[in-house]
Amino acid sequence: SWKFDVQMADDAPPLVSGPLGDLNLDGSVTMEDVQMVLQAFGTANAAADINDDGIVNFFDLNIVLSAVANQSSGGDDEL
C-alpha cells in the first residue's frame, strides 16, 4: 500500500479557485455552501474556515451569506 504526505508551501497557489465562499466548488456561492458552513460551525474544518482564523464561526458564515446575496442580486461588487 502507498501512503503520501502532501504539504504545501505557505506561498503556494491554491489547488482550486473559484468565488470566495464556494465550498462545494461548483462555480457559484449558493445555499448549499451556506449549509456546509453551518454543518462545520464551531469546528476547525479548514475547508469551511473561509477567513482562515482557525475556527468556523459567524465571520465565515457572514462571508458566504454576503456572497450568496451578491450573486442573487447579480452584482459583482465585493461585500
Tab-separated table of C-alpha atoms in Angstrom:
chain	number	residue	atom	x	y	z
A	1	SER	CA	0.000	0.000	0.000
A	2	TRP	CA	1.047	3.583	-0.630
A	3	LYS	CA	1.000	6.473	1.772
A	4	PHE	CA	1.556	10.083	0.766
A	5	ASP	CA	2.081	13.072	2.987
A	6	VAL	CA	1.423	16.189	0.921
A	7	GLN	CA	2.384	19.580	2.274
A	8	MET	CA	2.025	22.903	0.520
A	9	ALA	CA	4.308	25.861	0.947
A	10	ASP	CA	2.720	28.908	2.557
A	11	ASP	CA	3.130	30.878	-0.668
A	12	ALA	CA	1.870	28.103	-2.962
A	13	PRO	CA	-1.078	28.974	-5.206
A	14	PRO	CA	-4.368	27.306	-4.317
A	15	LEU	CA	-5.063	23.979	-5.989
A	16	VAL	CA	-8.558	25.104	-6.918
A	17	SER	CA	-10.013	28.514	-7.357
A	18	GLY	CA	-13.464	29.975	-7.551
A	19	PRO	CA	-15.614	32.585	-5.888
A	20	LEU	CA	-14.875	33.237	-2.225
A	21	GLY	CA	-17.254	31.028	-0.250
A	22	ASP	CA	-17.730	28.397	-2.965
A	23	LEU	CA	-17.129	25.447	-0.657
A	24	ASN	CA	-18.527	22.743	-2.922
A	25	LEU	CA	-16.530	24.081	-5.895
A	26	ASP	CA	-19.483	24.242	-8.275
A	27	GLY	CA	-18.520	27.694	-9.527
A	28	SER	CA	-21.059	29.713	-7.567
A	29	VAL	CA	-21.882	30.505	-3.958
A	30	THR	CA	-25.303	29.139	-3.069
A	31	MET	CA	-27.321	27.987	-0.089
A	32	GLU	CA	-25.536	24.634	-0.404
A	33	ASP	CA	-22.329	26.426	0.582
A	34	VAL	CA	-24.150	28.095	3.488
A	35	GLN	CA	-25.306	24.651	4.628
A	36	MET	CA	-21.717	23.386	4.503
A	37	VAL	CA	-20.577	26.247	6.761
A	38	LEU	CA	-23.433	25.564	9.172
A	39	GLN	CA	-22.541	21.863	9.312
A	40	ALA	CA	-18.931	22.733	10.141
A	41	PHE	CA	-19.845	25.556	12.546
A	42	GLY	CA	-17.700	25.565	15.681
A	43	THR	CA	-15.091	23.215	14.236
A	44	ALA	CA	-11.618	23.776	12.817
A	45	ASN	CA	-12.687	22.479	9.385
A	46	ALA	CA	-10.200	24.249	7.114
A	47	ALA	CA	-12.430	23.960	4.042
A	48	ALA	CA	-15.226	25.919	5.740
A	49	ASP	CA	-12.943	28.323	7.627
A	50	ILE	CA	-13.078	30.977	4.934
A	51	ASN	CA	-11.228	33.715	6.815
A	52	ASP	CA	-8.604	31.219	7.995
A	53	ASP	CA	-8.792	32.145	11.686
A	54	GLY	CA	-8.771	28.527	12.863
A	55	ILE	CA	-12.493	28.086	13.549
A	56	VAL	CA	-15.687	28.082	11.524
A	57	ASN	CA	-17.783	30.859	13.036
A	58	PHE	CA	-20.092	33.777	12.299
A	59	PHE	CA	-17.378	35.558	10.327
A	60	ASP	CA	-17.212	32.673	7.845
A	61	LEU	CA	-20.990	32.419	7.699
A	62	ASN	CA	-21.241	36.148	7.002
A	63	ILE	CA	-18.772	35.867	4.113
A	64	VAL	CA	-20.799	33.091	2.488
A	65	LEU	CA	-24.165	34.747	3.099
A	66	SER	CA	-22.859	38.014	1.633
A	67	ALA	CA	-21.597	36.173	-1.441
A	68	VAL	CA	-24.976	34.453	-1.882
A	69	ALA	CA	-26.777	37.802	-1.593
A	70	ASN	CA	-24.355	39.425	-4.033
A	71	GLN	CA	-24.746	36.649	-6.603
A	72	SER	CA	-28.525	36.568	-6.319
A	73	SER	CA	-28.673	40.340	-6.876
A	74	GLY	CA	-26.468	39.945	-9.928
A	75	GLY	CA	-23.849	42.309	-8.526
A	76	ASP	CA	-20.131	41.953	-8.935
A	77	ASP	CA	-19.253	44.275	-6.075
A	78	GLU	CA	-17.156	42.963	-3.228
A	79	LEU	CA	-19.048	42.915	0.047
